[in-house]
PDB file of C-alpha atoms in Angstrom:
ATOM      1  CA  UNK A   1      48.588  34.358  -8.727  1.00  0.00           C
ATOM      2  CA  UNK A   2      51.579  36.597  -8.351  1.00  0.00           C
ATOM      3  CA  UNK A   3      54.014  33.568  -9.066  1.00  0.00           C
ATOM      4  CA  UNK A   4      52.106  32.938 -12.346  1.00  0.00           C
ATOM      5  CA  UNK A   5      52.055  36.559 -13.242  1.00  0.00           C
ATOM      6  CA  UNK A   6      55.728  37.314 -12.741  1.00  0.00           C
ATOM      7  CA  UNK A   7      57.224  34.184 -14.154  1.00  0.00           C
ATOM      8  CA  UNK A   8      60.231  34.415 -12.189  1.00  0.00           C
ATOM      9  CA  UNK A   9      63.396  32.187 -12.528  1.00  0.00           C
ATOM     10  CA  UNK A  10      61.896  28.794 -12.086  1.00  0.00           C
ATOM     11  CA  UNK A  11      61.460  25.384 -13.462  1.00  0.00           C
ATOM     12  CA  UNK A  12      58.700  26.724 -15.620  1.00  0.00           C
ATOM     13  CA  UNK A  13      60.791  29.305 -17.218  1.00  0.00           C
ATOM     14  CA  UNK A  14      63.601  27.058 -17.550  1.00  0.00           C
ATOM     15  CA  UNK A  15      61.494  24.610 -19.456  1.00  0.00           C
ATOM     16  CA  UNK A  16      60.287  27.093 -21.464  1.00  0.00           C
ATOM     17  CA  UNK A  17      63.843  28.357 -22.536  1.00  0.00           C
ATOM     18  CA  UNK A  18      65.002  24.711 -23.264  1.00  0.00           C
ATOM     19  CA  UNK A  19      61.985  23.837 -25.263  1.00  0.00           C
ATOM     20  CA  UNK A  20      61.772  27.018 -27.343  1.00  0.00           C
ATOM     21  CA  UNK A  21      65.630  27.110 -27.609  1.00  0.00           C
ATOM     22  CA  UNK A  22      65.267  24.236 -30.121  1.00  0.00           C
ATOM     23  CA  UNK A  23      63.511  26.627 -32.491  1.00  0.00           C
ATOM     24  CA  UNK A  24      66.360  28.613 -32.643  1.00  0.00           C
ATOM     25  CA  UNK A  25      68.785  25.778 -33.724  1.00  0.00           C
ATOM     26  CA  UNK A  26      66.109  24.269 -36.126  1.00  0.00           C
ATOM     27  CA  UNK A  27      65.694  24.868 -39.864  1.00  0.00           C
ATOM     28  CA  UNK A  28      63.459  27.721 -40.891  1.00  0.00           C
ATOM     29  CA  UNK A  29      61.299  25.073 -42.714  1.00  0.00           C
ATOM     30  CA  UNK A  30      60.889  22.858 -39.531  1.00  0.00           C
ATOM     31  CA  UNK A  31      59.776  26.080 -37.532  1.00  0.00           C
ATOM     32  CA  UNK A  32      57.200  26.911 -40.343  1.00  0.00           C
ATOM     33  CA  UNK A  33      56.028  23.563 -40.029  1.00  0.00           C
ATOM     34  CA  UNK A  34      55.601  23.508 -36.220  1.00  0.00           C
ATOM     35  CA  UNK A  35      53.860  26.844 -36.379  1.00  0.00           C
ATOM     36  CA  UNK A  36      51.313  25.633 -38.821  1.00  0.00           C
ATOM     37  CA  UNK A  37      50.917  22.319 -37.082  1.00  0.00           C
ATOM     38  CA  UNK A  38      50.592  23.872 -33.515  1.00  0.00           C
ATOM     39  CA  UNK A  39      48.023  26.645 -35.043  1.00  0.00           C
ATOM     40  CA  UNK A  40      45.937  24.629 -37.112  1.00  0.00           C
ATOM     41  CA  UNK A  41      47.193  21.207 -38.112  1.00  0.00           C
ATOM     42  CA  UNK A  42      46.578  19.218 -34.825  1.00  0.00           C
ATOM     43  CA  UNK A  43      43.175  20.631 -34.228  1.00  0.00           C
ATOM     44  CA  UNK A  44      42.088  19.705 -37.728  1.00  0.00           C
ATOM     45  CA  UNK A  45      43.551  16.379 -37.275  1.00  0.00           C
ATOM     46  CA  UNK A  46      41.373  15.716 -34.168  1.00  0.00           C
ATOM     47  CA  UNK A  47      38.177  16.909 -36.088  1.00  0.00           C
ATOM     48  CA  UNK A  48      38.954  14.411 -38.731  1.00  0.00           C
ATOM     49  CA  UNK A  49      39.556  11.627 -36.072  1.00  0.00           C
ATOM     50  CA  UNK A  50      36.256  12.416 -34.511  1.00  0.00           C
ATOM     51  CA  UNK A  51      34.546  12.130 -37.984  1.00  0.00           C
ATOM     52  CA  UNK A  52      36.437   8.761 -38.632  1.00  0.00           C
ATOM     53  CA  UNK A  53      35.408   7.413 -35.111  1.00  0.00           C
ATOM     54  CA  UNK A  54      31.692   8.477 -35.817  1.00  0.00           C
ATOM     55  CA  UNK A  55      32.018   6.688 -39.353  1.00  0.00           C
ATOM     56  CA  UNK A  56      33.003   3.462 -37.597  1.00  0.00           C
ATOM     57  CA  UNK A  57      30.498   3.714 -34.623  1.00  0.00           C
ATOM     58  CA  UNK A  58      27.685   3.754 -37.250  1.00  0.00           C
ATOM     59  CA  UNK A  59      28.446   0.092 -38.096  1.00  0.00           C
ATOM     60  CA  UNK A  60      28.194  -1.107 -34.593  1.00  0.00           C
ATOM     61  CA  UNK A  61      25.106  -2.517 -33.117  1.00  0.00           C
ATOM     62  CA  UNK A  62      22.489  -0.083 -32.324  1.00  0.00           C
ATOM     63  CA  UNK A  63      22.938   0.198 -28.370  1.00  0.00           C
ATOM     64  CA  UNK A  64      26.720   0.554 -28.765  1.00  0.00           C
ATOM     65  CA  UNK A  65      26.526   2.864 -31.888  1.00  0.00           C
ATOM     66  CA  UNK A  66      24.115   5.075 -29.680  1.00  0.00           C
ATOM     67  CA  UNK A  67      26.271   5.307 -26.650  1.00  0.00           C
ATOM     68  CA  UNK A  68      29.520   6.092 -28.965  1.00  0.00           C
ATOM     69  CA  UNK A  69      27.911   8.798 -31.069  1.00  0.00           C
ATOM     70  CA  UNK A  70      26.424  10.394 -28.234  1.00  0.00           C
ATOM     71  CA  UNK A  71      30.144  10.518 -26.532  1.00  0.00           C
ATOM     72  CA  UNK A  72      31.343  11.938 -29.933  1.00  0.00           C
ATOM     73  CA  UNK A  73      28.472  14.848 -29.766  1.00  0.00           C
ATOM     74  CA  UNK A  74      29.663  15.641 -26.298  1.00  0.00           C
ATOM     75  CA  UNK A  75      33.243  15.889 -27.331  1.00  0.00           C
ATOM     76  CA  UNK A  76      32.955  19.084 -29.233  1.00  0.00           C
ATOM     77  CA  UNK A  77      30.492  20.501 -26.985  1.00  0.00           C
ATOM     78  CA  UNK A  78      32.508  19.927 -23.957  1.00  0.00           C
ATOM     79  CA  UNK A  79      35.554  21.462 -25.835  1.00  0.00           C
ATOM     80  CA  UNK A  80      33.531  24.398 -26.312  1.00  0.00           C
ATOM     81  CA  UNK A  81      32.392  24.688 -22.658  1.00  0.00           C
ATOM     82  CA  UNK A  82      36.076  24.485 -21.579  1.00  0.00           C
ATOM     83  CA  UNK A  83      36.977  27.563 -23.831  1.00  0.00           C
ATOM     84  CA  UNK A  84      34.151  29.461 -22.368  1.00  0.00           C
ATOM     85  CA  UNK A  85      35.373  28.505 -18.897  1.00  0.00           C
ATOM     86  CA  UNK A  86      38.950  29.610 -19.928  1.00  0.00           C
ATOM     87  CA  UNK A  87      37.651  33.020 -20.804  1.00  0.00           C
ATOM     88  CA  UNK A  88      37.257  34.338 -17.022  1.00  0.00           C
ATOM     89  CA  UNK A  89      40.085  31.910 -15.751  1.00  0.00           C
ATOM     90  CA  UNK A  90      42.514  33.899 -17.847  1.00  0.00           C
ATOM     91  CA  UNK A  91      41.232  37.315 -16.830  1.00  0.00           C
ATOM     92  CA  UNK A  92      41.357  36.048 -13.162  1.00  0.00           C
ATOM     93  CA  UNK A  93      45.026  34.662 -13.552  1.00  0.00           C
ATOM     94  CA  UNK A  94      46.202  37.640 -15.855  1.00  0.00           C
ATOM     95  CA  UNK A  95      49.392  35.853 -16.682  1.00  0.00           C
ATOM     96  CA  UNK A  96      51.135  37.883 -19.612  1.00  0.00           C
ATOM     97  CA  UNK A  97      52.581  35.902 -22.570  1.00  0.00           C
ATOM     98  CA  UNK A  98      55.874  34.566 -22.187  1.00  0.00           C
ATOM     99  CA  UNK A  99      57.650  37.000 -24.905  1.00  0.00           C
ATOM    100  CA  UNK A 100      56.346  39.868 -22.954  1.00  0.00           C
ATOM    101  CA  UNK A 101      58.137  38.714 -19.642  1.00  0.00           C
ATOM    102  CA  UNK A 102      61.580  37.126 -21.030  1.00  0.00           C
ATOM    103  CA  UNK A 103      63.813  38.088 -23.640  1.00  0.00           C
ATOM    104  CA  UNK A 104      65.614  35.691 -26.183  1.00  0.00           C
ATOM    105  CA  UNK A 105      62.470  33.841 -27.180  1.00  0.00           C
ATOM    106  CA  UNK A 106      62.065  32.609 -30.549  1.00  0.00           C
ATOM    107  CA  UNK A 107      58.450  33.429 -31.324  1.00  0.00           C
ATOM    108  CA  UNK A 108      57.190  31.654 -34.414  1.00  0.00           C
ATOM    109  CA  UNK A 109      53.573  33.319 -34.561  1.00  0.00           C
ATOM    110  CA  UNK A 110      54.458  36.878 -36.204  1.00  0.00           C
ATOM    111  CA  UNK A 111      51.239  38.399 -34.603  1.00  0.00           C
ATOM    112  CA  UNK A 112      52.151  37.674 -31.202  1.00  0.00           C
ATOM    113  CA  UNK A 113      55.645  38.354 -31.873  1.00  0.00           C
ATOM    114  CA  UNK A 114      55.257  41.939 -32.719  1.00  0.00           C
ATOM    115  CA  UNK A 115      53.311  42.481 -29.377  1.00  0.00           C
ATOM    116  CA  UNK A 116      50.990  44.936 -31.043  1.00  0.00           C
ATOM    117  CA  UNK A 117      47.252  44.740 -30.738  1.00  0.00           C
ATOM    118  CA  UNK A 118      47.774  41.356 -28.532  1.00  0.00           C
ATOM    119  CA  UNK A 119      46.767  41.808 -24.947  1.00  0.00           C
ATOM    120  CA  UNK A 120      45.488  38.121 -24.583  1.00  0.00           C
ATOM    121  CA  UNK A 121      46.879  36.397 -21.462  1.00  0.00           C
ATOM    122  CA  UNK A 122      48.778  33.135 -21.324  1.00  0.00           C
ATOM    123  CA  UNK A 123      47.170  30.992 -18.664  1.00  0.00           C
ATOM    124  CA  UNK A 124      45.665  28.622 -19.870  1.00  0.00           C
ATOM    125  CA  UNK A 125      46.425  27.508 -23.449  1.00  0.00           C
ATOM    126  CA  UNK A 126      43.209  27.624 -25.355  1.00  0.00           C
ATOM    127  CA  UNK A 127      44.525  25.578 -28.030  1.00  0.00           C
ATOM    128  CA  UNK A 128      45.742  22.946 -25.685  1.00  0.00           C
ATOM    129  CA  UNK A 129      42.506  23.121 -23.780  1.00  0.00           C
ATOM    130  CA  UNK A 130      40.491  22.382 -26.953  1.00  0.00           C
ATOM    131  CA  UNK A 131      42.816  19.568 -28.162  1.00  0.00           C
ATOM    132  CA  UNK A 132      42.620  17.619 -24.800  1.00  0.00           C
ATOM    133  CA  UNK A 133      38.919  18.089 -24.457  1.00  0.00           C
ATOM    134  CA  UNK A 134      38.586  16.549 -28.031  1.00  0.00           C
ATOM    135  CA  UNK A 135      41.039  13.719 -27.199  1.00  0.00           C
ATOM    136  CA  UNK A 136      39.373  12.863 -23.736  1.00  0.00           C
ATOM    137  CA  UNK A 137      36.006  12.996 -25.346  1.00  0.00           C
ATOM    138  CA  UNK A 138      37.203  10.560 -28.001  1.00  0.00           C
ATOM    139  CA  UNK A 139      38.437   8.309 -25.182  1.00  0.00           C
ATOM    140  CA  UNK A 140      34.911   8.125 -23.863  1.00  0.00           C
ATOM    141  CA  UNK A 141      33.626   7.074 -27.055  1.00  0.00           C
ATOM    142  CA  UNK A 142      36.361   4.883 -28.193  1.00  0.00           C
ATOM    143  CA  UNK A 143      39.619   4.048 -26.335  1.00  0.00           C
ATOM    144  CA  UNK A 144      41.812   3.454 -29.458  1.00  0.00           C
ATOM    145  CA  UNK A 145      40.861   6.633 -31.065  1.00  0.00           C
ATOM    146  CA  UNK A 146      41.029   8.345 -27.743  1.00  0.00           C
ATOM    147  CA  UNK A 147      44.279   7.320 -26.888  1.00  0.00           C
ATOM    148  CA  UNK A 148      45.514   8.720 -30.438  1.00  0.00           C
ATOM    149  CA  UNK A 149      43.562  11.987 -29.674  1.00  0.00           C
ATOM    150  CA  UNK A 150      45.248  12.364 -26.310  1.00  0.00           C
ATOM    151  CA  UNK A 151      48.469  11.981 -27.944  1.00  0.00           C
ATOM    152  CA  UNK A 152      47.773  14.614 -30.201  1.00  0.00           C
ATOM    153  CA  UNK A 153      46.730  16.770 -27.749  1.00  0.00           C
ATOM    154  CA  UNK A 154      50.152  16.557 -25.964  1.00  0.00           C
ATOM    155  CA  UNK A 155      51.966  17.313 -29.169  1.00  0.00           C
ATOM    156  CA  UNK A 156      49.564  20.438 -29.357  1.00  0.00           C
ATOM    157  CA  UNK A 157      50.878  21.614 -25.906  1.00  0.00           C
ATOM    158  CA  UNK A 158      54.478  20.890 -26.962  1.00  0.00           C
ATOM    159  CA  UNK A 159      54.127  23.006 -30.168  1.00  0.00           C
ATOM    160  CA  UNK A 160      52.619  25.830 -28.147  1.00  0.00           C
ATOM    161  CA  UNK A 161      55.610  26.078 -25.867  1.00  0.00           C
ATOM    162  CA  UNK A 162      58.085  25.464 -28.682  1.00  0.00           C
ATOM    163  CA  UNK A 163      56.498  28.478 -30.513  1.00  0.00           C
ATOM    164  CA  UNK A 164      57.202  30.616 -27.346  1.00  0.00           C
ATOM    165  CA  UNK A 165      53.463  31.442 -26.820  1.00  0.00           C
ATOM    166  CA  UNK A 166      52.995  29.565 -23.560  1.00  0.00           C
ATOM    167  CA  UNK A 167      54.783  28.344 -20.337  1.00  0.00           C
ATOM    168  CA  UNK A 168      54.719  24.803 -19.992  1.00  0.00           C
ATOM    169  CA  UNK A 169      52.396  25.316 -16.820  1.00  0.00           C
ATOM    170  CA  UNK A 170      49.885  26.910 -19.191  1.00  0.00           C
ATOM    171  CA  UNK A 171      49.673  23.648 -21.208  1.00  0.00           C
ATOM    172  CA  UNK A 172      49.351  21.724 -17.915  1.00  0.00           C
ATOM    173  CA  UNK A 173      46.531  23.710 -16.583  1.00  0.00           C
ATOM    174  CA  UNK A 174      44.877  23.435 -19.968  1.00  0.00           C
ATOM    175  CA  UNK A 175      45.009  19.788 -20.112  1.00  0.00           C
ATOM    176  CA  UNK A 176      43.555  19.699 -16.568  1.00  0.00           C
ATOM    177  CA  UNK A 177      40.770  22.102 -17.505  1.00  0.00           C
ATOM    178  CA  UNK A 178      39.863  20.081 -20.705  1.00  0.00           C
ATOM    179  CA  UNK A 179      39.901  16.716 -19.012  1.00  0.00           C
ATOM    180  CA  UNK A 180      37.809  18.058 -16.054  1.00  0.00           C
ATOM    181  CA  UNK A 181      35.224  19.541 -18.095  1.00  0.00           C
ATOM    182  CA  UNK A 182      34.709  16.380 -20.148  1.00  0.00           C
ATOM    183  CA  UNK A 183      34.688  13.822 -17.357  1.00  0.00           C
ATOM    184  CA  UNK A 184      32.983  15.785 -14.690  1.00  0.00           C
ATOM    185  CA  UNK A 185      29.906  16.755 -16.860  1.00  0.00           C
ATOM    186  CA  UNK A 186      30.037  13.455 -18.867  1.00  0.00           C
ATOM    187  CA  UNK A 187      27.323  11.642 -16.783  1.00  0.00           C
ATOM    188  CA  UNK A 188      24.791  14.413 -17.169  1.00  0.00           C
ATOM    189  CA  UNK A 189      25.672  14.942 -20.566  1.00  0.00           C
ATOM    190  CA  UNK A 190      25.197  11.240 -21.581  1.00  0.00           C
ATOM    191  CA  UNK A 191      21.836  11.130 -19.871  1.00  0.00           C
ATOM    192  CA  UNK A 192      20.466  13.816 -22.036  1.00  0.00           C
ATOM    193  CA  UNK A 193      22.353  12.813 -25.282  1.00  0.00           C
ATOM    194  CA  UNK A 194      21.779   9.176 -25.393  1.00  0.00           C
ATOM    195  CA  UNK A 195      17.780   9.577 -25.689  1.00  0.00           C
ATOM    196  CA  UNK A 196      18.267  12.260 -28.312  1.00  0.00           C
ATOM    197  CA  UNK A 197      20.703   9.944 -30.424  1.00  0.00           C
ATOM    198  CA  UNK A 198      18.353   7.091 -29.840  1.00  0.00           C
ATOM    199  CA  UNK A 199      15.471   9.134 -31.253  1.00  0.00           C
ATOM    200  CA  UNK A 200      17.519  10.071 -34.226  1.00  0.00           C
ATOM    201  CA  UNK A 201      18.513   6.431 -34.844  1.00  0.00           C
ATOM    202  CA  UNK A 202      14.719   5.560 -35.047  1.00  0.00           C
ATOM    203  CA  UNK A 203      14.021   8.267 -37.532  1.00  0.00           C
ATOM    204  CA  UNK A 204      13.750   7.125 -41.118  1.00  0.00           C
ATOM    205  CA  UNK A 205      15.643  10.161 -42.584  1.00  0.00           C
ATOM    206  CA  UNK A 206      18.155  11.111 -39.950  1.00  0.00           C
ATOM    207  CA  UNK A 207      18.710   7.554 -38.889  1.00  0.00           C
ATOM    208  CA  UNK A 208      21.954   7.352 -41.236  1.00  0.00           C
ATOM    209  CA  UNK A 209      23.609   9.766 -38.728  1.00  0.00           C
ATOM    210  CA  UNK A 210      23.649   6.825 -36.112  1.00  0.00           C
ATOM    211  CA  UNK A 211      23.602   3.698 -38.262  1.00  0.00           C
ATOM    212  CA  UNK A 212      25.381   2.887 -41.695  1.00  0.00           C
ATOM    213  CA  UNK A 213      23.128   2.378 -44.661  1.00  0.00           C
ATOM    214  CA  UNK A 214      21.986  -1.132 -45.021  1.00  0.00           C
ATOM    215  CA  UNK A 215      22.115  -1.740 -41.162  1.00  0.00           C
ATOM    216  CA  UNK A 216      18.283  -2.003 -40.290  1.00  0.00           C
ATOM    217  CA  UNK A 217      16.940  -1.504 -36.923  1.00  0.00           C
ATOM    218  CA  UNK A 218      16.396  -4.869 -34.923  1.00  0.00           C
ATOM    219  CA  UNK A 219      12.827  -5.632 -35.000  1.00  0.00           C
ATOM    220  CA  UNK A 220      10.804  -7.239 -32.315  1.00  0.00           C
ATOM    221  CA  UNK A 221      10.865 -11.002 -32.161  1.00  0.00           C
ATOM    222  CA  UNK A 222       7.448 -12.650 -32.004  1.00  0.00           C
ATOM    223  CA  UNK A 223       7.384 -15.972 -30.152  1.00  0.00           C
ATOM    224  CA  UNK A 224       5.518 -18.454 -31.976  1.00  0.00           C
ATOM    225  CA  UNK A 225       2.370 -19.219 -29.915  1.00  0.00           C
ATOM    226  CA  UNK A 226       0.777 -22.644 -29.296  1.00  0.00           C
ATOM    227  CA  UNK A 227      -2.236 -23.213 -31.432  1.00  0.00           C
ATOM    228  CA  UNK A 228      -5.198 -25.185 -29.889  1.00  0.00           C
ATOM    229  CA  UNK A 229      -6.489 -27.514 -32.087  1.00  0.00           C
ATOM    230  CA  UNK A 230     -10.374 -27.413 -32.890  1.00  0.00           C
ATOM    231  CA  UNK A 231     -12.670 -29.578 -30.641  1.00  0.00           C
ATOM    232  CA  UNK A 232     -12.699 -32.964 -31.538  1.00  0.00           C
ATOM    233  CA  UNK A 233      -9.283 -32.894 -33.396  1.00  0.00           C
ATOM    234  CA  UNK A 234      -6.844 -35.071 -31.990  1.00  0.00           C
ATOM    235  CA  UNK A 235      -3.131 -34.148 -32.682  1.00  0.00           C
ATOM    236  CA  UNK A 236      -0.285 -36.446 -33.309  1.00  0.00           C
ATOM    237  CA  UNK A 237       1.075 -35.518 -29.638  1.00  0.00           C
ATOM    238  CA  UNK A 238      -2.156 -36.479 -28.148  1.00  0.00           C
ATOM    239  CA  UNK A 239      -2.086 -39.692 -29.747  1.00  0.00           C
ATOM    240  CA  UNK A 240       1.240 -40.539 -28.424  1.00  0.00           C
ATOM    241  CA  UNK A 241       0.195 -39.377 -24.954  1.00  0.00           C
ATOM    242  CA  UNK A 242      -2.650 -41.789 -25.234  1.00  0.00           C
TER     243      UNK A 242
END
């Protein structure tokens, strides 16, 4: 882990200076926008995207809606689990923030830039882990929304490097962690969540969480049974047969 900890002159550091160097030449208002977007904006957009996808999934057929909404429930659960995995991983790697190792970086977060009271390690990026887990979870539920969510996750990682808070490899590791947690545990999660969501769909009160208002559950179809005519009564078909 020494290579990650020291952060010597390598491609990782070169990319850090290249991306973060754009902040030095950008207008102050743009730096403020990127800082807000990278800290809160993209994550908020991903949450809204999950809600939007859920709203559309409720209008689908019941079987499809159950699977889609189960995947949407799994997305934030997987994101939270990935953040929990990240806690011991950061302690194990022990990589300091870039501005603690290198001079001349433009740090857009004043709290981290001061270096006071912040001992948090850099690998892997928590924001990028959370964003990619939500994006991949969306992809499991709906490919169109998922591609948009993954694109937002890439933008989140770029913002974190631009802000001078992470190395590019911190972001790449975060993408790998978020993706792995979502996909590797998805079969077990879906096996547990699908029956739960299906039970909610059958509930009168909570059913609207799974199906839109006005979309009733399919009723069992009763096949018409042939009626046996009373004894001594001839039917039209029997007359024809005769």
